PDB file of C-alpha atoms in Angstrom:
ATOM      1  CA  UNK A 132       0.711 -36.820 -12.792  1.00  0.00           C
ATOM      2  CA  UNK A 133      -2.673 -34.780 -12.096  1.00  0.00           C
ATOM      3  CA  UNK A 134      -1.510 -31.998  -9.585  1.00  0.00           C
ATOM      4  CA  UNK A 135      -4.059 -32.022  -6.368  1.00  0.00           C
ATOM      5  CA  UNK A 136      -6.706 -30.027  -6.170  1.00  0.00           C
ATOM      6  CA  UNK A 137      -6.873 -29.135  -9.571  1.00  0.00           C
ATOM      7  CA  UNK A 138      -8.185 -32.304 -11.518  1.00  0.00           C
ATOM      8  CA  UNK A 139      -8.038 -32.312 -14.677  1.00  0.00           C
ATOM      9  CA  UNK A 140      -8.367 -29.886 -16.589  1.00  0.00           C
ATOM     10  CA  UNK A 141      -5.303 -28.692 -14.006  1.00  0.00           C
ATOM     11  CA  UNK A 142      -2.289 -31.628 -15.336  1.00  0.00           C
ATOM     12  CA  UNK A 143      -3.500 -30.338 -19.164  1.00  0.00           C
ATOM     13  CA  UNK A 144      -2.128 -26.824 -18.106  1.00  0.00           C
ATOM     14  CA  UNK A 145       0.690 -28.664 -16.532  1.00  0.00           C
ATOM     15  CA  UNK A 146       1.824 -29.935 -19.521  1.00  0.00           C
ATOM     16  CA  UNK A 147       0.795 -26.694 -22.305  1.00  0.00           C
ATOM     17  CA  UNK A 148       1.955 -24.000 -20.529  1.00  0.00           C
ATOM     18  CA  UNK A 149       5.288 -24.744 -20.408  1.00  0.00           C
ATOM     19  CA  UNK A 150       5.079 -25.928 -23.842  1.00  0.00           C
ATOM     20  CA  UNK A 151       3.255 -21.854 -25.142  1.00  0.00           C
ATOM     21  CA  UNK A 152       5.685 -20.444 -22.458  1.00  0.00           C
ATOM     22  CA  UNK A 153       8.945 -22.428 -23.724  1.00  0.00           C
ATOM     23  CA  UNK A 154       7.706 -21.824 -27.400  1.00  0.00           C
ATOM     24  CA  UNK A 155       7.541 -25.252 -27.996  1.00  0.00           C
ATOM     25  CA  UNK A 156       3.283 -24.180 -29.879  1.00  0.00           C
ATOM     26  CA  UNK A 157       5.867 -20.927 -30.959  1.00  0.00           C
ATOM     27  CA  UNK A 158       3.362 -18.169 -31.858  1.00  0.00           C
ATOM     28  CA  UNK A 159       0.637 -18.445 -34.257  1.00  0.00           C
ATOM     29  CA  UNK A 160       0.923 -22.762 -34.327  1.00  0.00           C
ATOM     30  CA  UNK A 161      -2.740 -23.444 -33.995  1.00  0.00           C
ATOM     31  CA  UNK A 162      -3.598 -25.874 -31.855  1.00  0.00           C
ATOM     32  CA  UNK A 163      -6.435 -28.688 -32.099  1.00  0.00           C
ATOM     33  CA  UNK A 164      -9.145 -29.087 -29.330  1.00  0.00           C
ATOM     34  CA  UNK A 165      -9.621 -32.383 -30.604  1.00  0.00           C
ATOM     35  CA  UNK A 166      -6.336 -33.685 -31.177  1.00  0.00           C
ATOM     36  CA  UNK A 167      -5.300 -32.262 -27.338  1.00  0.00           C
ATOM     37  CA  UNK A 168      -8.401 -34.007 -26.047  1.00  0.00           C
ATOM     38  CA  UNK A 169      -7.596 -37.095 -27.441  1.00  0.00           C
ATOM     39  CA  UNK A 170      -3.114 -36.972 -26.535  1.00  0.00           C
ATOM     40  CA  UNK A 171      -4.199 -36.197 -23.303  1.00  0.00           C
ATOM     41  CA  UNK A 172      -7.160 -38.188 -22.623  1.00  0.00           C
ATOM     42  CA  UNK A 173      -8.913 -36.343 -21.542  1.00  0.00           C
ATOM     43  CA  UNK A 174     -13.158 -35.052 -22.390  1.00  0.00           C
ATOM     44  CA  UNK A 175     -13.926 -31.958 -24.617  1.00  0.00           C
ATOM     45  CA  UNK A 176     -15.394 -29.983 -22.072  1.00  0.00           C
ATOM     46  CA  UNK A 177     -11.625 -30.648 -19.728  1.00  0.00           C
ATOM     47  CA  UNK A 178      -9.839 -28.956 -22.845  1.00  0.00           C
ATOM     48  CA  UNK A 179     -12.293 -26.395 -22.868  1.00  0.00           C
ATOM     49  CA  UNK A 180     -11.561 -25.739 -19.331  1.00  0.00           C
ATOM     50  CA  UNK A 181      -8.147 -26.173 -20.363  1.00  0.00           C
ATOM     51  CA  UNK A 182      -8.427 -22.840 -22.806  1.00  0.00           C
ATOM     52  CA  UNK A 183     -10.663 -20.813 -21.177  1.00  0.00           C
ATOM     53  CA  UNK A 184      -7.667 -20.562 -18.070  1.00  0.00           C
ATOM     54  CA  UNK A 185      -5.144 -20.172 -20.551  1.00  0.00           C
ATOM     55  CA  UNK A 186      -7.037 -17.557 -23.095  1.00  0.00           C
ATOM     56  CA  UNK A 187      -6.946 -15.353 -19.404  1.00  0.00           C
ATOM     57  CA  UNK A 188      -3.567 -15.229 -19.675  1.00  0.00           C
ATOM     58  CA  UNK A 189      -3.560 -14.736 -22.743  1.00  0.00           C
ATOM     59  CA  UNK A 190      -1.195 -17.684 -24.142  1.00  0.00           C
ATOM     60  CA  UNK A 191      -4.136 -18.244 -26.133  1.00  0.00           C
ATOM     61  CA  UNK A 192      -7.190 -16.858 -28.135  1.00  0.00           C
ATOM     62  CA  UNK A 193     -10.350 -18.976 -29.884  1.00  0.00           C
ATOM     63  CA  UNK A 194     -11.437 -18.454 -33.235  1.00  0.00           C
ATOM     64  CA  UNK A 195     -14.373 -20.399 -34.816  1.00  0.00           C
ATOM     65  CA  UNK A 196     -12.971 -22.550 -37.838  1.00  0.00           C
ATOM     66  CA  UNK A 197     -10.243 -21.812 -36.630  1.00  0.00           C
ATOM     67  CA  UNK A 198      -9.024 -23.296 -33.733  1.00  0.00           C
ATOM     68  CA  UNK A 199      -7.045 -22.179 -30.254  1.00  0.00           C
ATOM     69  CA  UNK A 200      -3.755 -20.130 -31.759  1.00  0.00           C
ATOM     70  CA  UNK A 201      -1.102 -19.558 -29.479  1.00  0.00           C
ATOM     71  CA  UNK A 202      -0.638 -15.437 -28.763  1.00  0.00           C
ATOM     72  CA  UNK A 203       2.964 -13.139 -29.763  1.00  0.00           C
ATOM     73  CA  UNK A 204       4.839 -13.191 -26.116  1.00  0.00           C
ATOM     74  CA  UNK A 205       4.047  -8.968 -26.082  1.00  0.00           C
ATOM     75  CA  UNK A 206       0.105  -9.862 -25.681  1.00  0.00           C
ATOM     76  CA  UNK A 207       0.779 -12.457 -22.422  1.00  0.00           C
ATOM     77  CA  UNK A 208       0.222 -11.660 -19.051  1.00  0.00           C
ATOM     78  CA  UNK A 209       2.786 -11.753 -17.671  1.00  0.00           C
ATOM     79  CA  UNK A 210       2.231 -10.828 -14.577  1.00  0.00           C
ATOM     80  CA  UNK A 211       0.323 -13.789 -13.866  1.00  0.00           C
ATOM     81  CA  UNK A 212       2.174 -15.529 -10.906  1.00  0.00           C
ATOM     82  CA  UNK A 213       1.592 -19.297 -13.270  1.00  0.00           C
ATOM     83  CA  UNK A 214       2.919 -17.449 -16.388  1.00  0.00           C
ATOM     84  CA  UNK A 215       5.768 -16.451 -14.195  1.00  0.00           C
ATOM     85  CA  UNK A 216       6.641 -20.327 -12.604  1.00  0.00           C
ATOM     86  CA  UNK A 217       6.131 -21.135 -15.972  1.00  0.00           C
ATOM     87  CA  UNK A 218       8.574 -19.622 -16.978  1.00  0.00           C
ATOM     88  CA  UNK A 219      10.746 -20.110 -14.131  1.00  0.00           C
ATOM     89  CA  UNK A 220      11.090 -23.654 -14.656  1.00  0.00           C
ATOM     90  CA  UNK A 221      12.137 -22.915 -18.637  1.00  0.00           C
ATOM     91  CA  UNK A 222      15.544 -22.138 -20.749  1.00  0.00           C
ATOM     92  CA  UNK A 223      14.260 -18.445 -20.626  1.00  0.00           C
ATOM     93  CA  UNK A 224      14.826 -18.090 -16.127  1.00  0.00           C
ATOM     94  CA  UNK A 225      17.863 -16.401 -16.551  1.00  0.00           C
ATOM     95  CA  UNK A 226      15.532 -13.257 -18.402  1.00  0.00           C
ATOM     96  CA  UNK A 227      13.339 -13.913 -16.522  1.00  0.00           C
ATOM     97  CA  UNK A 228      14.675 -13.716 -13.611  1.00  0.00           C
ATOM     98  CA  UNK A 229      17.032 -10.248 -14.557  1.00  0.00           C
ATOM     99  CA  UNK A 230      13.125  -9.138 -16.110  1.00  0.00           C
ATOM    100  CA  UNK A 231      11.274  -9.314 -12.506  1.00  0.00           C
ATOM    101  CA  UNK A 232      14.964  -8.717  -9.933  1.00  0.00           C
ATOM    102  CA  UNK A 233      14.818  -5.241 -13.045  1.00  0.00           C
ATOM    103  CA  UNK A 234      10.622  -4.630 -11.814  1.00  0.00           C
ATOM    104  CA  UNK A 235      11.321  -5.333  -7.854  1.00  0.00           C
ATOM    105  CA  UNK A 236      14.665  -2.568  -7.622  1.00  0.00           C
ATOM    106  CA  UNK A 237      12.145   0.528  -9.862  1.00  0.00           C
ATOM    107  CA  UNK A 238       8.733  -0.331  -7.386  1.00  0.00           C
ATOM    108  CA  UNK A 239      10.045  -2.034  -3.781  1.00  0.00           C
ATOM    109  CA  UNK A 240      12.183   0.998  -2.927  1.00  0.00           C
ATOM    110  CA  UNK A 241       8.770   3.385  -3.728  1.00  0.00           C
ATOM    111  CA  UNK A 242       6.582   1.465  -1.688  1.00  0.00           C
ATOM    112  CA  UNK A 243       8.832   0.749   1.348  1.00  0.00           C
ATOM    113  CA  UNK A 244       9.251   4.300   1.620  1.00  0.00           C
ATOM    114  CA  UNK A 245       5.081   4.311   1.955  1.00  0.00           C
ATOM    115  CA  UNK A 246       5.390   2.030   3.796  1.00  0.00           C
ATOM    116  CA  UNK A 247       7.352   4.360   6.999  1.00  0.00           C
ATOM    117  CA  UNK A 248       4.488   6.786   7.005  1.00  0.00           C
ATOM    118  CA  UNK A 249       1.949   4.478   6.229  1.00  0.00           C
ATOM    119  CA  UNK A 250       2.445   1.621   7.562  1.00  0.00           C
ATOM    120  CA  UNK A 251       0.006   0.244  11.383  1.00  0.00           C
ATOM    121  CA  UNK A 252       1.727  -1.860  14.320  1.00  0.00           C
ATOM    122  CA  UNK A 253       0.524  -4.545  13.496  1.00  0.00           C
ATOM    123  CA  UNK A 254       1.728  -4.429  10.171  1.00  0.00           C
ATOM    124  CA  UNK A 255       5.263  -3.222  11.928  1.00  0.00           C
ATOM    125  CA  UNK A 256       5.718  -6.314  14.357  1.00  0.00           C
ATOM    126  CA  UNK A 257       4.923  -8.543  10.813  1.00  0.00           C
ATOM    127  CA  UNK A 258       7.386  -6.232  10.008  1.00  0.00           C
ATOM    128  CA  UNK A 259       9.736  -7.804  13.231  1.00  0.00           C
ATOM    129  CA  UNK A 260       8.973 -10.915  13.438  1.00  0.00           C
ATOM    130  CA  UNK A 261       9.798 -11.603   9.098  1.00  0.00           C
ATOM    131  CA  UNK A 262      13.219 -10.435   9.324  1.00  0.00           C
ATOM    132  CA  UNK A 263      13.743 -13.112  12.892  1.00  0.00           C
ATOM    133  CA  UNK A 264      12.329 -15.599  10.978  1.00  0.00           C
ATOM    134  CA  UNK A 265      14.116 -15.047   8.915  1.00  0.00           C
ATOM    135  CA  UNK A 266      17.549 -15.244  11.044  1.00  0.00           C
ATOM    136  CA  UNK A 267      16.728 -17.723  12.335  1.00  0.00           C
ATOM    137  CA  UNK A 268      16.992 -19.773   9.177  1.00  0.00           C
ATOM    138  CA  UNK A 269      19.468 -17.773   7.349  1.00  0.00           C
ATOM    139  CA  UNK A 270      22.398 -20.359   8.471  1.00  0.00           C
ATOM    140  CA  UNK A 271      21.566 -24.122   7.936  1.00  0.00           C
ATOM    141  CA  UNK A 272      20.810 -24.913   3.738  1.00  0.00           C
ATOM    142  CA  UNK A 273      17.559 -23.943   5.026  1.00  0.00           C
ATOM    143  CA  UNK A 274      16.753 -21.676   2.210  1.00  0.00           C
ATOM    144  CA  UNK A 275      13.058 -23.291   2.512  1.00  0.00           C
ATOM    145  CA  UNK A 276      11.492 -21.966   5.699  1.00  0.00           C
ATOM    146  CA  UNK A 277      14.050 -19.435   4.930  1.00  0.00           C
ATOM    147  CA  UNK A 278      11.638 -18.479   1.917  1.00  0.00           C
ATOM    148  CA  UNK A 279       8.317 -18.417   3.845  1.00  0.00           C
ATOM    149  CA  UNK A 280       9.336 -16.008   6.057  1.00  0.00           C
ATOM    150  CA  UNK A 281      11.489 -13.483   3.198  1.00  0.00           C
ATOM    151  CA  UNK A 282       7.891 -13.498   0.760  1.00  0.00           C
ATOM    152  CA  UNK A 283       5.719 -12.756   4.139  1.00  0.00           C
ATOM    153  CA  UNK A 284       8.327  -9.726   4.856  1.00  0.00           C
ATOM    154  CA  UNK A 285       8.044  -7.956   1.455  1.00  0.00           C
ATOM    155  CA  UNK A 286       4.477  -8.450   1.203  1.00  0.00           C
ATOM    156  CA  UNK A 287       3.713  -6.441   3.802  1.00  0.00           C
ATOM    157  CA  UNK A 288       5.867  -4.085   3.084  1.00  0.00           C
ATOM    158  CA  UNK A 289       3.894  -3.798  -0.384  1.00  0.00           C
ATOM    159  CA  UNK A 290       1.025  -4.054   1.227  1.00  0.00           C
ATOM    160  CA  UNK A 291       1.633  -1.394   4.192  1.00  0.00           C
ATOM    161  CA  UNK A 292       2.518   1.250   1.749  1.00  0.00           C
ATOM    162  CA  UNK A 293      -1.130   1.613   1.334  1.00  0.00           C
ATOM    163  CA  UNK A 294      -1.451   1.631  -2.405  1.00  0.00           C
ATOM    164  CA  UNK A 295      -2.839  -1.589  -3.766  1.00  0.00           C
ATOM    165  CA  UNK A 296      -1.647  -0.652  -6.982  1.00  0.00           C
ATOM    166  CA  UNK A 297       1.843  -2.044  -5.262  1.00  0.00           C
ATOM    167  CA  UNK A 298      -0.238  -4.024  -3.085  1.00  0.00           C
ATOM    168  CA  UNK A 299      -1.286  -6.421  -6.467  1.00  0.00           C
ATOM    169  CA  UNK A 300       2.276  -7.436  -7.213  1.00  0.00           C
ATOM    170  CA  UNK A 301       2.532  -9.295  -3.359  1.00  0.00           C
ATOM    171  CA  UNK A 302       2.199 -12.170  -5.428  1.00  0.00           C
ATOM    172  CA  UNK A 303       4.585 -10.964  -8.705  1.00  0.00           C
ATOM    173  CA  UNK A 304       7.607 -10.403  -6.024  1.00  0.00           C
ATOM    174  CA  UNK A 305       6.692 -14.086  -3.644  1.00  0.00           C
ATOM    175  CA  UNK A 306       6.828 -15.529  -7.184  1.00  0.00           C
ATOM    176  CA  UNK A 307      10.753 -14.750  -8.186  1.00  0.00           C
ATOM    177  CA  UNK A 308      11.834 -15.038  -4.575  1.00  0.00           C
ATOM    178  CA  UNK A 309      10.630 -18.151  -4.604  1.00  0.00           C
ATOM    179  CA  UNK A 310      11.389 -18.996  -8.451  1.00  0.00           C
ATOM    180  CA  UNK A 311      15.349 -17.893  -7.454  1.00  0.00           C
ATOM    181  CA  UNK A 312      14.860 -21.115  -4.376  1.00  0.00           C
ATOM    182  CA  UNK A 313      13.499 -24.070  -6.400  1.00  0.00           C
ATOM    183  CA  UNK A 314      15.485 -22.738  -9.436  1.00  0.00           C
ATOM    184  CA  UNK A 315      18.955 -22.975  -7.286  1.00  0.00           C
ATOM    185  CA  UNK A 316      19.018 -19.605  -8.075  1.00  0.00           C
ATOM    186  CA  UNK A 317      20.833 -18.500  -4.567  1.00  0.00           C
ATOM    187  CA  UNK A 318      24.137 -19.289  -2.523  1.00  0.00           C
ATOM    188  CA  UNK A 319      23.217 -22.178   0.227  1.00  0.00           C
ATOM    189  CA  UNK A 320      22.724 -19.758   2.535  1.00  0.00           C
ATOM    190  CA  UNK A 321      21.902 -16.673   2.092  1.00  0.00           C
ATOM    191  CA  UNK A 322      24.024 -13.097   1.665  1.00  0.00           C
ATOM    192  CA  UNK A 323      24.360 -12.790   6.034  1.00  0.00           C
ATOM    193  CA  UNK A 324      24.269  -8.456   4.493  1.00  0.00           C
ATOM    194  CA  UNK A 325      21.395  -9.018   3.101  1.00  0.00           C
ATOM    195  CA  UNK A 326      19.510 -10.460   6.364  1.00  0.00           C
ATOM    196  CA  UNK A 327      21.176  -7.394   7.863  1.00  0.00           C
ATOM    197  CA  UNK A 328      20.060  -5.226   5.430  1.00  0.00           C
ATOM    198  CA  UNK A 329      15.964  -6.806   6.240  1.00  0.00           C
ATOM    199  CA  UNK A 330      16.548  -6.571   9.920  1.00  0.00           C
ATOM    200  CA  UNK A 331      17.923  -2.403   9.079  1.00  0.00           C
ATOM    201  CA  UNK A 332      14.255  -2.186   7.043  1.00  0.00           C
ATOM    202  CA  UNK A 333      12.107  -3.449   9.240  1.00  0.00           C
ATOM    203  CA  UNK A 334      13.432  -0.159  11.933  1.00  0.00           C
ATOM    204  CA  UNK A 335      13.467   1.970   9.625  1.00  0.00           C
ATOM    205  CA  UNK A 336      10.137   1.121   9.023  1.00  0.00           C
ATOM    206  CA  UNK A 337       9.113   0.925  12.405  1.00  0.00           C
ATOM    207  CA  UNK A 338      10.691   3.976  13.197  1.00  0.00           C
ATOM    208  CA  UNK A 339       9.316   6.136   9.794  1.00  0.00           C
ATOM    209  CA  UNK A 340      12.039   6.844   8.432  1.00  0.00           C
ATOM    210  CA  UNK A 341      11.000   6.978   4.987  1.00  0.00           C
ATOM    211  CA  UNK A 342      14.758   7.915   3.097  1.00  0.00           C
ATOM    212  CA  UNK A 343      16.473   4.988   4.982  1.00  0.00           C
ATOM    213  CA  UNK A 344      13.583   2.722   3.474  1.00  0.00           C
ATOM    214  CA  UNK A 345      14.324   3.795   0.402  1.00  0.00           C
ATOM    215  CA  UNK A 346      17.896   3.552   0.397  1.00  0.00           C
ATOM    216  CA  UNK A 347      17.709   0.012   2.044  1.00  0.00           C
ATOM    217  CA  UNK A 348      14.742  -0.786  -0.281  1.00  0.00           C
ATOM    218  CA  UNK A 349      17.508  -0.326  -2.853  1.00  0.00           C
ATOM    219  CA  UNK A 350      20.238  -2.017  -1.651  1.00  0.00           C
ATOM    220  CA  UNK A 351      18.716  -5.366  -0.966  1.00  0.00           C
ATOM    221  CA  UNK A 352      17.798  -5.092  -4.829  1.00  0.00           C
ATOM    222  CA  UNK A 353      20.647  -4.432  -6.523  1.00  0.00           C
ATOM    223  CA  UNK A 354      22.119  -7.060  -3.822  1.00  0.00           C
ATOM    224  CA  UNK A 355      19.351  -9.948  -5.704  1.00  0.00           C
ATOM    225  CA  UNK A 356      20.890  -8.228  -8.817  1.00  0.00           C
ATOM    226  CA  UNK A 357      24.287  -8.382  -8.074  1.00  0.00           C
ATOM    227  CA  UNK A 358      23.488 -11.866  -7.092  1.00  0.00           C
ATOM    228  CA  UNK A 359      22.132 -12.945  -9.885  1.00  0.00           C
ATOM    229  CA  UNK A 360      25.467 -11.548 -12.616  1.00  0.00           C
ATOM    230  CA  UNK A 361      27.218 -14.804 -10.680  1.00  0.00           C
ATOM    231  CA  UNK A 362      24.274 -17.406 -10.412  1.00  0.00           C
ATOM    232  CA  UNK A 363      21.833 -17.080 -13.561  1.00  0.00           C
ATOM    233  CA  UNK A 364      24.573 -14.936 -15.694  1.00  0.00           C
TER     234      UNK A 364
END
């Protein structure tokens, strides 16, 4: 089924991308565009567009008179949100979740400390609103509603840090939070302690308490790793 709004090349990507990231086409495999166009019943131009997207993610490279070659995993753009989504949908999910959560544990505490120093009044208000939204949706199996506020909360932290590199990781963090929910690597309701930590973090940022903001964020990410030990060992 073609993904709405993405057209035929989106349909091809939705099939090829997960297959490549799942290892169905090992590194060095050569994909013939003519054969793929016939397989997916699309034109060569549609197939070329799909390949261009895969090339932009460094999943494949095109060589004249050779074809489209799958690149080694070490060369993939592992920060691309779509690559993350595909990997989370496959057998590599436990490793991918752990890798991303470790990344969060290294980056977000530092970002939170900076946010406590640089956040605007508007960003502090947005953090508080997101935290309250998390509280309001933390009971009754409302994980999708909770996710909306959780993603927004962490985006604000990264942006309020004032560091453009941290801010660009918002999509990466959003994908790992969404992946935990959509692939049921979450308890039926969020951990109450984690919810409380988010509320306290919003307060610490608003108070300009850099040390407390960093420590609270470290506790949040440690808790996320501990959940993985239980739910996705």
